PDB file of C-alpha atoms in Angstrom:
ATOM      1  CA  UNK A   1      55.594  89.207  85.476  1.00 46.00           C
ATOM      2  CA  UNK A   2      53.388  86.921  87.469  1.00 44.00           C
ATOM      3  CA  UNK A   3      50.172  87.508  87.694  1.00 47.00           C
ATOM      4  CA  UNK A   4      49.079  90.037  90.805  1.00 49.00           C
ATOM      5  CA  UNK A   5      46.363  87.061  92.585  1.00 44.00           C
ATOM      6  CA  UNK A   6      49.278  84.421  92.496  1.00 43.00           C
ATOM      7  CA  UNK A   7      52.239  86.156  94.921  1.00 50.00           C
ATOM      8  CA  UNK A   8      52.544  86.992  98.029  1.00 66.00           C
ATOM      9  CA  UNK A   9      54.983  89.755  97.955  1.00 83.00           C
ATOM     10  CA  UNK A  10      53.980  93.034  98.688  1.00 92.00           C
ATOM     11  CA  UNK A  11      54.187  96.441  96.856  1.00 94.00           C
ATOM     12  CA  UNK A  12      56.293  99.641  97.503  1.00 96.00           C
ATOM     13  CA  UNK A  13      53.638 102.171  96.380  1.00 96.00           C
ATOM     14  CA  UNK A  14      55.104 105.504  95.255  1.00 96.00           C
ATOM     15  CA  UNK A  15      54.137 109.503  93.776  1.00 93.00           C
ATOM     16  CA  UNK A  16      55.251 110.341  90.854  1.00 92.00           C
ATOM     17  CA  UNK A  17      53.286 113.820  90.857  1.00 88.00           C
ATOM     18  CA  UNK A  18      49.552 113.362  91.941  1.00 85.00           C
ATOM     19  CA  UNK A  19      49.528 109.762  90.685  1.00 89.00           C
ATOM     20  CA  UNK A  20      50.168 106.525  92.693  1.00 93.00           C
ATOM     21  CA  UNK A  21      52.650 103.514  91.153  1.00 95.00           C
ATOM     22  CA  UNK A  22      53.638 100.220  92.288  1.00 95.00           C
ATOM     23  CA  UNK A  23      56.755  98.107  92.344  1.00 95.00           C
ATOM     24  CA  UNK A  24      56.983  94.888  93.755  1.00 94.00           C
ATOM     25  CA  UNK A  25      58.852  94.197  96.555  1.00 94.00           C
ATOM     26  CA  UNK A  26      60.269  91.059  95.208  1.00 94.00           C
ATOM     27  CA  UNK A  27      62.568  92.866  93.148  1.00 95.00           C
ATOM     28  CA  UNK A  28      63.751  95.809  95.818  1.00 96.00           C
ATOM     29  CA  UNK A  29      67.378  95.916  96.712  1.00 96.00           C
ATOM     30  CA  UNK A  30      67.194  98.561  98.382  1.00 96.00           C
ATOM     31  CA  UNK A  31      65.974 102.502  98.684  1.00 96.00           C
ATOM     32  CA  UNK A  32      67.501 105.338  99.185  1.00 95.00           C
ATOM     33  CA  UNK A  33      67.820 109.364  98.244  1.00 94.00           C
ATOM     34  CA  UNK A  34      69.495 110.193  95.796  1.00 90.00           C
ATOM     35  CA  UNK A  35      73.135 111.645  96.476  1.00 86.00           C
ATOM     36  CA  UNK A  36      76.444 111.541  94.838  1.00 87.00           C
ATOM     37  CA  UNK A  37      74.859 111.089  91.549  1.00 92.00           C
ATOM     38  CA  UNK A  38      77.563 110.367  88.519  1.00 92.00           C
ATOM     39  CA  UNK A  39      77.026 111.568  85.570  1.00 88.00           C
ATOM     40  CA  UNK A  40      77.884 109.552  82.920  1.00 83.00           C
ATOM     41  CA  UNK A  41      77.703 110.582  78.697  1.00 86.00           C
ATOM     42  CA  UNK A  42      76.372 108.942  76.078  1.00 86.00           C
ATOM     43  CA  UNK A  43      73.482 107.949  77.919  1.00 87.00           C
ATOM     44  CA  UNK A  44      69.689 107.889  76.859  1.00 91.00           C
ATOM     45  CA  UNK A  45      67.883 111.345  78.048  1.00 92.00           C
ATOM     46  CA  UNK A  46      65.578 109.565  80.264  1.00 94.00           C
ATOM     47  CA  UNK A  47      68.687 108.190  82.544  1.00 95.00           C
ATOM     48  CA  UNK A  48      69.665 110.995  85.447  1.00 94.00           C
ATOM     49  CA  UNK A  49      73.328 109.128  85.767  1.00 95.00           C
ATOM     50  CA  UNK A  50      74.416 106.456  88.069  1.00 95.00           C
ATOM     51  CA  UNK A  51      75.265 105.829  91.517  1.00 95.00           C
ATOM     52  CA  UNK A  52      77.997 103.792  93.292  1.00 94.00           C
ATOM     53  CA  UNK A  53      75.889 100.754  95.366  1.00 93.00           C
ATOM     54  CA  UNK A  54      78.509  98.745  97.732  1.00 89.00           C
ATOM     55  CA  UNK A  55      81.160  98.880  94.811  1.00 91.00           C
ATOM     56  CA  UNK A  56      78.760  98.736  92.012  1.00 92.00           C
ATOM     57  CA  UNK A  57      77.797 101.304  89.635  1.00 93.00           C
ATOM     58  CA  UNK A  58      73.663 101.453  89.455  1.00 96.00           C
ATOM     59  CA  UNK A  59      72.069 103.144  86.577  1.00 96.00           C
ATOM     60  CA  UNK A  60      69.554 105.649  87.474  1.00 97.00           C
ATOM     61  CA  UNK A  61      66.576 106.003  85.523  1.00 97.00           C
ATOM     62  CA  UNK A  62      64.384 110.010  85.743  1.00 97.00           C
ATOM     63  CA  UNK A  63      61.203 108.275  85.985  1.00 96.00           C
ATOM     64  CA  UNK A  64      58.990 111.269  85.690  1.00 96.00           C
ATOM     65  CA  UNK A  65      61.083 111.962  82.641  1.00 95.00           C
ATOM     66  CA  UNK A  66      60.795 108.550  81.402  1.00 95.00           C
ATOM     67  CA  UNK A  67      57.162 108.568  81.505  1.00 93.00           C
ATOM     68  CA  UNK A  68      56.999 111.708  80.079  1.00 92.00           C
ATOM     69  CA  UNK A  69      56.014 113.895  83.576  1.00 93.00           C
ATOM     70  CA  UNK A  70      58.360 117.128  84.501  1.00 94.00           C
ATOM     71  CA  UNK A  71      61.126 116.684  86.280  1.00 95.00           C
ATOM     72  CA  UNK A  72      61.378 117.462  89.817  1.00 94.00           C
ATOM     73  CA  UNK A  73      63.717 120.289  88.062  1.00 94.00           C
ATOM     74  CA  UNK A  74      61.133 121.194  86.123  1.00 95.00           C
ATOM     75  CA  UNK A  75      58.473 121.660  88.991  1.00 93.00           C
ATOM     76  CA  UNK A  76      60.776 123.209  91.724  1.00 94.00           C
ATOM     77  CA  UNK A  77      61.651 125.948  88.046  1.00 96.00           C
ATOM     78  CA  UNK A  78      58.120 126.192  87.938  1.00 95.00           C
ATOM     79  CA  UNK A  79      57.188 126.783  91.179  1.00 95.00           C
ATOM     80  CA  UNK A  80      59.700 129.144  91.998  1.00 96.00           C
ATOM     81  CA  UNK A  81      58.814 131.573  88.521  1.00 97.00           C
ATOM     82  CA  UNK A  82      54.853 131.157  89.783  1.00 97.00           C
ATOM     83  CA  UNK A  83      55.704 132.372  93.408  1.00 97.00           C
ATOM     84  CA  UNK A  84      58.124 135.067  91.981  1.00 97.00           C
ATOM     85  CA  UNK A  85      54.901 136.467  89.767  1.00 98.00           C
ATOM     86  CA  UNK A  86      52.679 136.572  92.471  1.00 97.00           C
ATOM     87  CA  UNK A  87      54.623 138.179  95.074  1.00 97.00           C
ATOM     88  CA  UNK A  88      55.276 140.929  92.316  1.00 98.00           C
ATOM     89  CA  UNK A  89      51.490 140.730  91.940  1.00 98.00           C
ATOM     90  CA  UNK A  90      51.216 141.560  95.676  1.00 97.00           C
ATOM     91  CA  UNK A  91      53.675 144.225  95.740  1.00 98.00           C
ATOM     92  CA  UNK A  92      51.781 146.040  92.897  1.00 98.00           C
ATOM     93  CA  UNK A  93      48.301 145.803  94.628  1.00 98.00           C
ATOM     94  CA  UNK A  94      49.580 147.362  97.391  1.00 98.00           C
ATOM     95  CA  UNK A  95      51.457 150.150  95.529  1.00 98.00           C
ATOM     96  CA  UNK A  96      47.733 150.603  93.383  1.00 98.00           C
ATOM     97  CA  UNK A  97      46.550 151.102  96.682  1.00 98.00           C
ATOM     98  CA  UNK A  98      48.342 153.423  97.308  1.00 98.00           C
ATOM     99  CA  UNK A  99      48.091 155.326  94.443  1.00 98.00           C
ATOM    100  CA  UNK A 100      44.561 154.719  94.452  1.00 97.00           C
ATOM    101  CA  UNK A 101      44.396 157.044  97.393  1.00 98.00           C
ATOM    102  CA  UNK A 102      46.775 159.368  97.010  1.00 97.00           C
ATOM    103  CA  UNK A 103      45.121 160.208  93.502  1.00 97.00           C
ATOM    104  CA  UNK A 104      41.696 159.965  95.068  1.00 96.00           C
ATOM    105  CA  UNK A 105      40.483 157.746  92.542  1.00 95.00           C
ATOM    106  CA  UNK A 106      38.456 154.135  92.491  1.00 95.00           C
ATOM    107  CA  UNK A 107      40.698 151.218  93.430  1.00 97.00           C
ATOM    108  CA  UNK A 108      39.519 148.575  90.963  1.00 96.00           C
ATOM    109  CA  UNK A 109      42.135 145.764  92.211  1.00 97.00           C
ATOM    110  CA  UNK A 110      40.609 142.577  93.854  1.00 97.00           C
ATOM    111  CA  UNK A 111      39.625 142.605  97.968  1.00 97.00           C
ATOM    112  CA  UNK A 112      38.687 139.157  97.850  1.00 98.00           C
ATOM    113  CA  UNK A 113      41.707 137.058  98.461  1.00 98.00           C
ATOM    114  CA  UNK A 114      39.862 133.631  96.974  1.00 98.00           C
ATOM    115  CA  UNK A 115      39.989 136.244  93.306  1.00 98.00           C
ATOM    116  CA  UNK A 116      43.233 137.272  92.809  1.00 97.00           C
ATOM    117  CA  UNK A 117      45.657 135.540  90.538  1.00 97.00           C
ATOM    118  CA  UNK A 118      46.892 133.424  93.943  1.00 98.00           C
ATOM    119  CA  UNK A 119      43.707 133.072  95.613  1.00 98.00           C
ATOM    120  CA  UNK A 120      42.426 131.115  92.844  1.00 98.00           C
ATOM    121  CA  UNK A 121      45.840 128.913  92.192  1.00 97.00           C
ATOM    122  CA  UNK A 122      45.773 128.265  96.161  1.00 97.00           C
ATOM    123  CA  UNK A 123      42.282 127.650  96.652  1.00 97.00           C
ATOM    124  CA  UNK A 124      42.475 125.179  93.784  1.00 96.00           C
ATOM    125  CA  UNK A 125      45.665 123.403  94.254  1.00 95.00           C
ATOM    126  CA  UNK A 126      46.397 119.853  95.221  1.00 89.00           C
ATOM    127  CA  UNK A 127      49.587 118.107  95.980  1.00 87.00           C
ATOM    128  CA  UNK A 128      50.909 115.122  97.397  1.00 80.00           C
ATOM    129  CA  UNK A 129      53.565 116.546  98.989  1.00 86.00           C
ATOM    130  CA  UNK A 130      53.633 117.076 102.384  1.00 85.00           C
ATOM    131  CA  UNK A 131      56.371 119.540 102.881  1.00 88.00           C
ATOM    132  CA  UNK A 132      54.833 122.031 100.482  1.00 92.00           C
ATOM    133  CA  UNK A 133      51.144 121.801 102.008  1.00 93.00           C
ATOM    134  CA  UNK A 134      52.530 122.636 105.154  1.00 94.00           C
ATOM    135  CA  UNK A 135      54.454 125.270 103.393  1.00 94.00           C
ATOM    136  CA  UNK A 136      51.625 126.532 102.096  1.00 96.00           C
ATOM    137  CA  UNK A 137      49.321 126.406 104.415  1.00 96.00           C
ATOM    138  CA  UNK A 138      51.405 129.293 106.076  1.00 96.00           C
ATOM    139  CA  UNK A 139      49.794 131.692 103.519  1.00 97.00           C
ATOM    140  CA  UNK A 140      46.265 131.319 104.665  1.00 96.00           C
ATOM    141  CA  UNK A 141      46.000 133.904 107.631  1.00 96.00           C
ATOM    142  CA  UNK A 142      48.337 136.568 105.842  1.00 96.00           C
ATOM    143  CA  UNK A 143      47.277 136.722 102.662  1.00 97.00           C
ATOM    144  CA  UNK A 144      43.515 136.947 103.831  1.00 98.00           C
ATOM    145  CA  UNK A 145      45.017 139.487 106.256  1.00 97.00           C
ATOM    146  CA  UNK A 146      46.390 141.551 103.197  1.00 97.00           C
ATOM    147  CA  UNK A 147      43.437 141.952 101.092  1.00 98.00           C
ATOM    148  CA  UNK A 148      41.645 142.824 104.166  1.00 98.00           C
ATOM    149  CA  UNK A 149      43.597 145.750 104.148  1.00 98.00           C
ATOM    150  CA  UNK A 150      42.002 146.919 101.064  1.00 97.00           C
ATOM    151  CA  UNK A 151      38.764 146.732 102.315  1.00 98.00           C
ATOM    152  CA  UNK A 152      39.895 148.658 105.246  1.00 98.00           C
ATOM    153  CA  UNK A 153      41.515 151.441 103.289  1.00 98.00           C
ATOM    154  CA  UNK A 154      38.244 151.743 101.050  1.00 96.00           C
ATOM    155  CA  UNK A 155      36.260 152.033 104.249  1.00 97.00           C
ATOM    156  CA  UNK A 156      38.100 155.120 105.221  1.00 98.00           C
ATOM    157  CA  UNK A 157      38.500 156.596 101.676  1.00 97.00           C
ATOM    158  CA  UNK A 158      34.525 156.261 101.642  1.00 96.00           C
ATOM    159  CA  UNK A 159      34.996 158.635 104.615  1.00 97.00           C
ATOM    160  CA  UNK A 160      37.167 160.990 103.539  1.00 97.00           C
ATOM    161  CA  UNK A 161      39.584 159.832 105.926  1.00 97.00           C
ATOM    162  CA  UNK A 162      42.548 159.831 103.385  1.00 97.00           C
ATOM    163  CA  UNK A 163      45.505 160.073 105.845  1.00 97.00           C
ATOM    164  CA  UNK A 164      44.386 157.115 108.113  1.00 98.00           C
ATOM    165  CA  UNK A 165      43.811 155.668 104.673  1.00 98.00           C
ATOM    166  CA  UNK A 166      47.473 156.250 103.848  1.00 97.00           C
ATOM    167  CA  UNK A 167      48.536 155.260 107.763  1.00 98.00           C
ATOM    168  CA  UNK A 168      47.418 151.861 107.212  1.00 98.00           C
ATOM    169  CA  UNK A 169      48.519 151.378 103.966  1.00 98.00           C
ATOM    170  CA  UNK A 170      52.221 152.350 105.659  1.00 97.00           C
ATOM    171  CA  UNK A 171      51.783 149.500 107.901  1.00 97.00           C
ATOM    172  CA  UNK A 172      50.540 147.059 106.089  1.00 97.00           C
ATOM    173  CA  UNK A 173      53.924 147.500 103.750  1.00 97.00           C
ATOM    174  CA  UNK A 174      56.085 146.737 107.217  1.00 96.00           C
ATOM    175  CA  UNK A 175      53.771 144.153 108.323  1.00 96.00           C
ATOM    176  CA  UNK A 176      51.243 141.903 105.979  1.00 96.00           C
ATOM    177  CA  UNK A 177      52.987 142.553 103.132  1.00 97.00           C
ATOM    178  CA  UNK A 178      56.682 142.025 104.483  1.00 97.00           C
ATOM    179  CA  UNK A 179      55.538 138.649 105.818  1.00 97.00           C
ATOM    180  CA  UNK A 180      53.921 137.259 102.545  1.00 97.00           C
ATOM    181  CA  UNK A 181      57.221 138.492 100.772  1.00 97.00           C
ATOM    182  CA  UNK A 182      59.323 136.460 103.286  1.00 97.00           C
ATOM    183  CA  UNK A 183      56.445 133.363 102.642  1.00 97.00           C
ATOM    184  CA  UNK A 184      57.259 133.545  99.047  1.00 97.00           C
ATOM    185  CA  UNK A 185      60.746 133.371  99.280  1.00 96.00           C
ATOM    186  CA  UNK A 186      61.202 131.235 101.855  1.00 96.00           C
ATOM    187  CA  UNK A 187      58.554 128.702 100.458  1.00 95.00           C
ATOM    188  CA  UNK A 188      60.980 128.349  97.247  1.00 92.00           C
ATOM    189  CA  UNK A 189      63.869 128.140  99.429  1.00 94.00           C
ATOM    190  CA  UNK A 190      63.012 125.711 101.738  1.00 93.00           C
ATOM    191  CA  UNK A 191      60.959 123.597  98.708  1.00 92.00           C
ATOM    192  CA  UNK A 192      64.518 123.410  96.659  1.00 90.00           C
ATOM    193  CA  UNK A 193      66.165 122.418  99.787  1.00 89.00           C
ATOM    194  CA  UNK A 194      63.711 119.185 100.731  1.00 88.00           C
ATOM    195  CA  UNK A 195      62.692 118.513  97.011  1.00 88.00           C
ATOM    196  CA  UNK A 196      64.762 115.187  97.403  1.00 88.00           C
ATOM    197  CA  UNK A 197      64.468 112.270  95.076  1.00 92.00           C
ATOM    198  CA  UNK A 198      63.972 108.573  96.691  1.00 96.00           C
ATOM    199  CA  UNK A 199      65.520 105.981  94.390  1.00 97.00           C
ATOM    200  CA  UNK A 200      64.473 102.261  94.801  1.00 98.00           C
ATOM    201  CA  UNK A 201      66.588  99.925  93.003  1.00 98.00           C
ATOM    202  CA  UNK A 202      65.189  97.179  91.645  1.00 97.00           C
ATOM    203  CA  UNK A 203      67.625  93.869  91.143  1.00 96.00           C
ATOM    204  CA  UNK A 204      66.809  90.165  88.809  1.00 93.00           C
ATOM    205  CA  UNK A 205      66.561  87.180  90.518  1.00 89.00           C
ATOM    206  CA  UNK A 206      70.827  86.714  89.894  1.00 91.00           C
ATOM    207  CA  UNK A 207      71.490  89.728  91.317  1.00 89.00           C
ATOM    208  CA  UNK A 208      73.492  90.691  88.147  1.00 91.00           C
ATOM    209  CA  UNK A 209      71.179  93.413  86.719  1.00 95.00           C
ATOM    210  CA  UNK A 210      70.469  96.219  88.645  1.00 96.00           C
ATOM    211  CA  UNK A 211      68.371  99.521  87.920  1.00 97.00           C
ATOM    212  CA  UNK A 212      67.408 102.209  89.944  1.00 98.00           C
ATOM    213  CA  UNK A 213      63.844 104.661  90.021  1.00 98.00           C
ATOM    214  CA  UNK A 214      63.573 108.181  90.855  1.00 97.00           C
ATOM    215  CA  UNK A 215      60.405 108.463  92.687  1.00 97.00           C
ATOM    216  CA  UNK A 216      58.711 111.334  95.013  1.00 94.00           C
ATOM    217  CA  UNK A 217      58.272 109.569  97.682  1.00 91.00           C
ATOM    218  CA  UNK A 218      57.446 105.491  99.406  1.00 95.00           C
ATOM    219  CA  UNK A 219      54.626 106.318 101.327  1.00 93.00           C
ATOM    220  CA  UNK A 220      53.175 102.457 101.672  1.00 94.00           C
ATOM    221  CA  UNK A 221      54.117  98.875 101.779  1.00 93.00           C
ATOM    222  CA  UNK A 222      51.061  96.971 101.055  1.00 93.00           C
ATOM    223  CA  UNK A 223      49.204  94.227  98.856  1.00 91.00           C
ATOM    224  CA  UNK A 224      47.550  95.493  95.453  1.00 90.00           C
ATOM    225  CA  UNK A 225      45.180  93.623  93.698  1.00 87.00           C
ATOM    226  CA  UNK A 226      45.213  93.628  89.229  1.00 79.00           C
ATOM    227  CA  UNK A 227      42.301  95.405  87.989  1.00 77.00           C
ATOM    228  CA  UNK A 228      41.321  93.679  85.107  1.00 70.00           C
ATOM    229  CA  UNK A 229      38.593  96.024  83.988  1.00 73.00           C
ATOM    230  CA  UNK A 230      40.235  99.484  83.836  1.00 74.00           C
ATOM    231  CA  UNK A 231      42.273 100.568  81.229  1.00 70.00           C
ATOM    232  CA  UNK A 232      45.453 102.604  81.792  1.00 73.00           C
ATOM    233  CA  UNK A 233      43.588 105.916  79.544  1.00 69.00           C
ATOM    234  CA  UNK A 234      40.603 105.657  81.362  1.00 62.00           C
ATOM    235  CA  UNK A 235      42.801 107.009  84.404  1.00 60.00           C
ATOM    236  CA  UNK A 236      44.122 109.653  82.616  1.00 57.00           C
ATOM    237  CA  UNK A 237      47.494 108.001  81.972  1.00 56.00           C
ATOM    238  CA  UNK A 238      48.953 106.729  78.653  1.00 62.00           C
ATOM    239  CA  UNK A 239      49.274 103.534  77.897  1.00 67.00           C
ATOM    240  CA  UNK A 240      52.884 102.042  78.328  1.00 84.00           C
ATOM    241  CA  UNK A 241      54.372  98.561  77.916  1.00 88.00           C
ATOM    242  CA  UNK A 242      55.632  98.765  81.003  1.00 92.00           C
ATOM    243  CA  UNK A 243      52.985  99.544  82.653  1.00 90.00           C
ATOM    244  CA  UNK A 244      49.508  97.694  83.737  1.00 89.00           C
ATOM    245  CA  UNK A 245      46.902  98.528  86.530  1.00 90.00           C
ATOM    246  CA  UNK A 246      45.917  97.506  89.506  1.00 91.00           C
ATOM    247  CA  UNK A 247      44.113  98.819  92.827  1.00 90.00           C
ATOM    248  CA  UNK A 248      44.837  98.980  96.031  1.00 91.00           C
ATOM    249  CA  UNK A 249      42.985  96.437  98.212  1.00 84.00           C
ATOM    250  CA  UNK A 250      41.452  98.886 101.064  1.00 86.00           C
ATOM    251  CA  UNK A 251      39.737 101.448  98.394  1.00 90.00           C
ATOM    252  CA  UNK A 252      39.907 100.126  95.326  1.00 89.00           C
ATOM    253  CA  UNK A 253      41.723 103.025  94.076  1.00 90.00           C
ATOM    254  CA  UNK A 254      44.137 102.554  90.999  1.00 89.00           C
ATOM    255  CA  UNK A 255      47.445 101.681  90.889  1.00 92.00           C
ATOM    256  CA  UNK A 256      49.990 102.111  88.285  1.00 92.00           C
ATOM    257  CA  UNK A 257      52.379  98.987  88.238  1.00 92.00           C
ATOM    258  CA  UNK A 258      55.693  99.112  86.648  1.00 94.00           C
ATOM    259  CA  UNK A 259      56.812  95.823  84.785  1.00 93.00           C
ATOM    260  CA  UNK A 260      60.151  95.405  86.820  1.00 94.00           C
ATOM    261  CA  UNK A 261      61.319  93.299  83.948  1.00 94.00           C
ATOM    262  CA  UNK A 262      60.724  95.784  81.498  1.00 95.00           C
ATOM    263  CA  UNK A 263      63.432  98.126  83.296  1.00 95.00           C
ATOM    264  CA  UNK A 264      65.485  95.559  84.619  1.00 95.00           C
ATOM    265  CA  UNK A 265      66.378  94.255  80.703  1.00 93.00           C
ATOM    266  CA  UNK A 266      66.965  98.142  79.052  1.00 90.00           C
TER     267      UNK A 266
END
């Protein structure tokens, strides 16, 4: 690869989880996401199969698999077990509640929603992705609203109000807690069904090699600059031969760059 100071191409700069890569744009054929994927045996368990180009039959690489990241398989399995556990979690502090009153004894669940189990994951959570922060930032006002019911209940146990205690525990099943059991499953629906794979396909200066990426998502077109200094551990990512870093030019912040070489020749 020539080095980053000498060309004038730009880079397609892509997420592959919460870090940023680079591909030149000099070897782009094109992108597009993923469909109609072939799967083809006997091949290494980094490639996710192949795809017919204009005639052509492209092999796809997993990238996050190649590099060893979870899948996007992996992530959407993930999310959907973690949003499964705490909308259980949910349904049982409401039911403790419940019981709490109805047994006239201390509830020693969590009001605070920033100290439950999902107020700590979602107060602490970062993603690239901008179809599951707006997903998620659907579960602000309800599940604030939800643990404020706890409060509320406590208030009126304190006064020996236990039925109005129980009345709004009756509601809060048909209202805050039906809607953050329809955010939770309709966040993992609606993540599966946009959790699509971009591929860019990168092609030799012949155009008779061809390879194709997985990638999150091509969110810029834009000139990097190599960072000479920084080493690919210091950024918390392990060193690769096909990889080196670089920075992009309006903040400096790094870059992983793929060798296209390196891919185009496996």
């Amino acid at each position: 690869m020539s080095e980053l100071e000498t060309t004038t191409y730009p880079w397609a700069l892509f997420n592959l989880e919460q870090s940023v890569y680079g591909v030149s744009s000099q070897y782009i054929q094109s992108i597009f996401i993923i469909e109609n994927l072939i799967r083809m045996p006997g091949m290494s368990d980094y490639m996710k199969g192949a795809v017919n180009l204009r005639g052509r039959i492209v092999p796809i690489i997993d990238t996050r698999k190649f590099y060893g990241l979870p899948t996007v398989e992996e992530e959407i399995a993930k999310l959907k077990m973690l949003m499964k556990t705490r909308k259980e979690d949910h349904i049982n502090w409401l039911n403790e509640l419940e019981n709490s009153v109805l047994e006239k004894r201390e509830f020693k669940l969590t009001t605070d929603p920033h100290a439950c189990a999902f107020g700590k994951w979602y107060d602490h959570f970062e993603t690239n992705d901008l179809t599951l922060n707006h997903l998620l930032k659907k579960f602000d006002a309800p599940h604030k609203q939800i643990h404020a019911v706890g409060v509320e209940v406590r208030n009126l146990v304190d006064k020996g109000e236990y039925d109005k205690a129980s009345e709004t525990i009756n509601k809060a099943k048909n209202r805050e807690l039906k809607k953050m059991i329809n955010l939770f499953n309709s966040l993992c629906r609606e993540y599966s069904d946009t959790k699509r794979e971009v591929v860019i396909v990168l092609e030799d200066s012949t155009g008779s090699k061809e390879i194709g990426l997985t990638v999150d998502e091509v969110f810029a077109i834009e000139p990097i600059e190599e960072d000479r200094e920084t080493t690919l551990d210091s950024v918390t990512h392990q060193s690769h031969e096909s990889l080196f870093l670089g920075k992009r030019s309006k903040d400096g912040s790094p870059v992983f760059i793929l060798d296209e070489q390196y891919f185009l020749n496996l």
